[in-house]
Amino acid sequence: MTRLIDLPTLARLVEDIGPARFMAELADQIREDFLRWPAFEKSARTASHSAGGVIELMPVADDTLYSFKYVNGHPGNPAQGLPTVMAFGVLAEVATGYPLLLSELTLTTALRTAATSALAAQALARPGSRRMALIGNGAQGEFQALAFHALRGIDELRVFDTDPAATAKLQRNLAGERDLHVVPAASVADAMRGADIVTTATADKTRAAIITPGLVAPGMHINAVGGDCPGKTELHPDVLRGASVFVEYAPQTRVEGDIQQLPADHPVTELWQVLAGQAPGRRSEREVTVFDSVGFALEDFAALRYVHARAQERGLGTEVELVPTDGDPKDLFGRTRGASSTVASAAAGPRLQRVA
């Protein structure tokens, strides 16, 4: 049977563990898998672009497990009552192809994105960083705030969004974090003034220059997570030229990230190399570092592994017969016989068995 983790179940799992601990443990899982980088079969995601957004498939595998994520990005969705990003994923055995887990990844993607951001900042931001500017206060905002607070010690957050309602929402959701001081800012420049770390998490599918060179102070770390598809950027190219740039998977980021604005041979360093000690991270107090994050399949692989293990421990999820596992494996047509009895059985009660 395949374990199904739907959105309510994932929400319960996060509540049981606690969002901060969840992201801290997930960051450890991502680090562990990044340190096994050469063991994975990797590729850039496959994207189908339209006028309103993009739909993508993100596969990755080692010699034991295979995973993929289906994910979209449609900035106009909130006007229709839908999230900008929606996702689900599968974790399967390589040896048999059997699907172990079918899971929601909309909420999980927000958690793993923030966990990855904080993991990168541990390696790239100045020691002792305490103040962060958060530009873009939409669906990703609270996760970024909590991850940087828990994993990087950020205790002052200066926030700005072109939509005041988004900032108000973020303030309400973070009101219970007594040791995290949230200050609304009047502009991007106001938010960035005095910041050690700057996170950009905007959603518009356009070539934007939200951060320009004049706003960047020596020693800043910029966590750019909103530019994640062709034609969508957040940083002025001169910001990138004046910084050391770190990415997840260069072949993908050169197409989708902010560095799409630069020549294909512009030097970048992959994060796994820093984590493994194969390349330097920050080299001086005054160096400007940029994590040009577009999201990579290995982060979802780690997230699916983490969710699967934690759900099993707590007996959470639903066991579903997603593929046939009994009877004659060569007699698939036989499954079509006796359909009326199957329907009658389903009408009498649910066929899905709740694990807990």
PDB file of C-alpha atoms in Angstrom, residues 88-232:
ATOM      1  CA  PHE A  88       2.401  17.214  -4.867  1.00  0.00           C
ATOM      2  CA  GLY A  89       5.120  14.585  -4.966  1.00  0.00           C
ATOM      3  CA  VAL A  90       5.966  10.884  -5.029  1.00  0.00           C
ATOM      4  CA  LEU A  91       8.691   8.866  -3.324  1.00  0.00           C
ATOM      5  CA  ALA A  92       9.320   5.422  -4.841  1.00  0.00           C
ATOM      6  CA  GLU A  93      11.660   2.450  -4.569  1.00  0.00           C
ATOM      7  CA  VAL A  94      14.256   2.293  -7.327  1.00  0.00           C
ATOM      8  CA  ALA A  95      14.534  -1.508  -7.146  1.00  0.00           C
ATOM      9  CA  THR A  96      10.849  -2.145  -7.910  1.00  0.00           C
ATOM     10  CA  GLY A  97       9.387   1.225  -8.893  1.00  0.00           C
ATOM     11  CA  TYR A  98       6.832   0.806  -6.114  1.00  0.00           C
ATOM     12  CA  PRO A  99       5.403   4.155  -4.900  1.00  0.00           C
ATOM     13  CA  LEU A 100       5.955   4.411  -1.137  1.00  0.00           C
ATOM     14  CA  LEU A 101       4.501   7.866  -0.640  1.00  0.00           C
ATOM     15  CA  LEU A 102       2.105  10.242  -2.373  1.00  0.00           C
ATOM     16  CA  SER A 103       2.226  13.567  -0.576  1.00  0.00           C
ATOM     17  CA  GLU A 104       1.026  17.125  -0.762  1.00  0.00           C
ATOM     18  CA  LEU A 105       3.979  19.443  -1.397  1.00  0.00           C
ATOM     19  CA  THR A 106       2.384  22.892  -1.403  1.00  0.00           C
ATOM     20  CA  LEU A 107       2.901  23.482   2.309  1.00  0.00           C
ATOM     21  CA  THR A 108       5.984  21.274   2.303  1.00  0.00           C
ATOM     22  CA  THR A 109       7.577  23.316  -0.499  1.00  0.00           C
ATOM     23  CA  ALA A 110       7.264  26.487   1.574  1.00  0.00           C
ATOM     24  CA  LEU A 111       8.862  24.714   4.539  1.00  0.00           C
ATOM     25  CA  ARG A 112      11.735  23.224   2.514  1.00  0.00           C
ATOM     26  CA  THR A 113      12.398  26.495   0.686  1.00  0.00           C
ATOM     27  CA  ALA A 114      12.770  28.335   3.978  1.00  0.00           C
ATOM     28  CA  ALA A 115      14.866  25.522   5.455  1.00  0.00           C
ATOM     29  CA  THR A 116      17.198  25.625   2.438  1.00  0.00           C
ATOM     30  CA  SER A 117      17.457  29.418   2.650  1.00  0.00           C
ATOM     31  CA  ALA A 118      18.473  29.270   6.301  1.00  0.00           C
ATOM     32  CA  LEU A 119      20.897  26.407   5.624  1.00  0.00           C
ATOM     33  CA  ALA A 120      22.613  28.494   2.932  1.00  0.00           C
ATOM     34  CA  ALA A 121      22.724  31.529   5.234  1.00  0.00           C
ATOM     35  CA  GLN A 122      24.462  29.461   7.916  1.00  0.00           C
ATOM     36  CA  ALA A 123      27.298  29.003   5.447  1.00  0.00           C
ATOM     37  CA  LEU A 124      27.240  32.399   3.720  1.00  0.00           C
ATOM     38  CA  ALA A 125      25.976  35.170   6.026  1.00  0.00           C
ATOM     39  CA  ARG A 126      28.239  36.997   8.459  1.00  0.00           C
ATOM     40  CA  PRO A 127      28.492  35.436  11.915  1.00  0.00           C
ATOM     41  CA  GLY A 128      26.356  37.328  14.393  1.00  0.00           C
ATOM     42  CA  SER A 129      23.791  38.471  11.814  1.00  0.00           C
ATOM     43  CA  ARG A 130      20.665  39.572  13.686  1.00  0.00           C
ATOM     44  CA  ARG A 131      18.640  41.849  11.371  1.00  0.00           C
ATOM     45  CA  MET A 132      16.908  40.716   8.192  1.00  0.00           C
ATOM     46  CA  ALA A 133      14.916  42.587   5.568  1.00  0.00           C
ATOM     47  CA  LEU A 134      12.058  40.571   4.081  1.00  0.00           C
ATOM     48  CA  ILE A 135      10.907  41.928   0.723  1.00  0.00           C
ATOM     49  CA  GLY A 136       7.677  40.206  -0.296  1.00  0.00           C
ATOM     50  CA  ASN A 137       5.366  39.190   2.540  1.00  0.00           C
ATOM     51  CA  GLY A 138       3.144  36.676   0.738  1.00  0.00           C
ATOM     52  CA  ALA A 139       2.815  32.920   1.187  1.00  0.00           C
ATOM     53  CA  GLN A 140       6.541  32.317   1.787  1.00  0.00           C
ATOM     54  CA  GLY A 141       7.102  35.179   4.245  1.00  0.00           C
ATOM     55  CA  GLU A 142       6.321  33.582   7.610  1.00  0.00           C
ATOM     56  CA  PHE A 143       8.301  30.441   6.789  1.00  0.00           C
ATOM     57  CA  GLN A 144      11.388  32.471   5.885  1.00  0.00           C
ATOM     58  CA  ALA A 145      11.029  34.537   9.049  1.00  0.00           C
ATOM     59  CA  LEU A 146      10.710  31.521  11.348  1.00  0.00           C
ATOM     60  CA  ALA A 147      13.498  29.551   9.657  1.00  0.00           C
ATOM     61  CA  PHE A 148      15.966  32.427   9.914  1.00  0.00           C
ATOM     62  CA  HIS A 149      14.902  33.089  13.506  1.00  0.00           C
ATOM     63  CA  ALA A 150      15.343  29.445  14.534  1.00  0.00           C
ATOM     64  CA  LEU A 151      18.381  28.482  12.457  1.00  0.00           C
ATOM     65  CA  ARG A 152      20.251  31.772  12.050  1.00  0.00           C
ATOM     66  CA  GLY A 153      19.377  33.790  15.159  1.00  0.00           C
ATOM     67  CA  ILE A 154      17.559  36.625  13.390  1.00  0.00           C
ATOM     68  CA  ASP A 155      15.670  38.640  16.010  1.00  0.00           C
ATOM     69  CA  GLU A 156      14.706  41.782  14.072  1.00  0.00           C
ATOM     70  CA  LEU A 157      12.710  41.584  10.867  1.00  0.00           C
ATOM     71  CA  ARG A 158      12.030  44.641   8.716  1.00  0.00           C
ATOM     72  CA  VAL A 159       9.256  43.780   6.251  1.00  0.00           C
ATOM     73  CA  PHE A 160       7.923  45.357   3.066  1.00  0.00           C
ATOM     74  CA  ASP A 161       5.398  44.401   0.419  1.00  0.00           C
ATOM     75  CA  THR A 162       3.677  46.482  -2.262  1.00  0.00           C
ATOM     76  CA  ASP A 163       0.435  45.001  -0.883  1.00  0.00           C
ATOM     77  CA  PRO A 164      -0.076  46.359   2.678  1.00  0.00           C
ATOM     78  CA  ALA A 165      -2.552  43.549   3.368  1.00  0.00           C
ATOM     79  CA  ALA A 166       0.225  40.986   2.905  1.00  0.00           C
ATOM     80  CA  THR A 167       2.392  42.755   5.464  1.00  0.00           C
ATOM     81  CA  ALA A 168      -0.526  42.965   7.902  1.00  0.00           C
ATOM     82  CA  LYS A 169      -1.155  39.231   7.433  1.00  0.00           C
ATOM     83  CA  LEU A 170       2.476  38.427   8.154  1.00  0.00           C
ATOM     84  CA  GLN A 171       2.461  40.592  11.289  1.00  0.00           C
ATOM     85  CA  ARG A 172      -0.661  38.808  12.585  1.00  0.00           C
ATOM     86  CA  ASN A 173       0.811  35.373  11.979  1.00  0.00           C
ATOM     87  CA  LEU A 174       4.096  36.244  13.688  1.00  0.00           C
ATOM     88  CA  ALA A 175       2.531  38.110  16.614  1.00  0.00           C
ATOM     89  CA  GLY A 176       3.074  35.144  18.931  1.00  0.00           C
ATOM     90  CA  GLU A 177       6.847  35.134  18.336  1.00  0.00           C
ATOM     91  CA  ARG A 178       7.732  37.294  21.340  1.00  0.00           C
ATOM     92  CA  ASP A 179      11.495  37.331  20.742  1.00  0.00           C
ATOM     93  CA  LEU A 180      11.158  38.192  17.029  1.00  0.00           C
ATOM     94  CA  HIS A 181      10.665  41.937  16.521  1.00  0.00           C
ATOM     95  CA  VAL A 182       8.727  42.598  13.288  1.00  0.00           C
ATOM     96  CA  VAL A 183       8.891  46.164  11.931  1.00  0.00           C
ATOM     97  CA  PRO A 184       6.912  47.244   8.847  1.00  0.00           C
ATOM     98  CA  ALA A 185       8.981  49.329   6.425  1.00  0.00           C
ATOM     99  CA  ALA A 186       7.866  52.071   4.056  1.00  0.00           C
ATOM    100  CA  SER A 187       9.944  50.892   1.092  1.00  0.00           C
ATOM    101  CA  VAL A 188      12.547  48.392  -0.054  1.00  0.00           C
ATOM    102  CA  ALA A 189      15.277  50.887   0.839  1.00  0.00           C
ATOM    103  CA  ASP A 190      13.785  51.417   4.289  1.00  0.00           C
ATOM    104  CA  ALA A 191      13.620  47.676   4.924  1.00  0.00           C
ATOM    105  CA  MET A 192      17.211  47.079   3.792  1.00  0.00           C
ATOM    106  CA  ARG A 193      18.755  49.894   5.820  1.00  0.00           C
ATOM    107  CA  GLY A 194      21.067  48.288   8.379  1.00  0.00           C
ATOM    108  CA  ALA A 195      20.146  44.707   7.410  1.00  0.00           C
ATOM    109  CA  ASP A 196      22.644  41.875   7.675  1.00  0.00           C
ATOM    110  CA  ILE A 197      20.536  39.575   5.495  1.00  0.00           C
ATOM    111  CA  VAL A 198      18.020  40.455   2.786  1.00  0.00           C
ATOM    112  CA  THR A 199      15.426  37.949   1.586  1.00  0.00           C
ATOM    113  CA  THR A 200      13.459  38.655  -1.579  1.00  0.00           C
ATOM    114  CA  ALA A 201      10.356  36.506  -2.059  1.00  0.00           C
ATOM    115  CA  THR A 202       8.210  38.233  -4.659  1.00  0.00           C
ATOM    116  CA  ALA A 203       5.853  36.536  -7.083  1.00  0.00           C
ATOM    117  CA  ASP A 204       5.421  38.639 -10.235  1.00  0.00           C
ATOM    118  CA  LYS A 205       6.510  36.831 -13.391  1.00  0.00           C
ATOM    119  CA  THR A 206       8.512  39.735 -14.752  1.00  0.00           C
ATOM    120  CA  ARG A 207      12.064  40.968 -15.107  1.00  0.00           C
ATOM    121  CA  ALA A 208      12.275  43.178 -12.043  1.00  0.00           C
ATOM    122  CA  ALA A 209      15.166  44.915 -10.299  1.00  0.00           C
ATOM    123  CA  ILE A 210      13.787  45.082  -6.772  1.00  0.00           C
ATOM    124  CA  ILE A 211      17.298  45.390  -5.344  1.00  0.00           C
ATOM    125  CA  THR A 212      19.710  47.791  -7.045  1.00  0.00           C
ATOM    126  CA  PRO A 213      23.421  48.276  -6.307  1.00  0.00           C
ATOM    127  CA  GLY A 214      22.879  51.479  -4.318  1.00  0.00           C
ATOM    128  CA  LEU A 215      20.822  49.580  -1.737  1.00  0.00           C
ATOM    129  CA  VAL A 216      23.463  46.928  -1.050  1.00  0.00           C
ATOM    130  CA  ALA A 217      25.829  47.482   1.869  1.00  0.00           C
ATOM    131  CA  PRO A 218      29.192  45.735   2.294  1.00  0.00           C
ATOM    132  CA  GLY A 219      28.876  42.388   4.018  1.00  0.00           C
ATOM    133  CA  MET A 220      25.210  41.791   3.200  1.00  0.00           C
ATOM    134  CA  HIS A 221      23.927  38.326   2.391  1.00  0.00           C
ATOM    135  CA  ILE A 222      21.084  38.325  -0.150  1.00  0.00           C
ATOM    136  CA  ASN A 223      18.736  35.362  -0.178  1.00  0.00           C
ATOM    137  CA  ALA A 224      16.940  35.678  -3.527  1.00  0.00           C
ATOM    138  CA  VAL A 225      14.129  33.122  -3.724  1.00  0.00           C
ATOM    139  CA  GLY A 226      11.492  34.805  -5.906  1.00  0.00           C
ATOM    140  CA  GLY A 227      13.253  34.709  -9.285  1.00  0.00           C
ATOM    141  CA  ASP A 228      12.652  31.105 -10.313  1.00  0.00           C
ATOM    142  CA  CYS A 229      11.778  30.857 -14.001  1.00  0.00           C
ATOM    143  CA  PRO A 230      12.863  32.356 -17.330  1.00  0.00           C
ATOM    144  CA  GLY A 231      11.922  36.024 -17.551  1.00  0.00           C
ATOM    145  CA  LYS A 232      11.452  36.398 -13.780  1.00  0.00           C
TER     146      LYS A 232
END
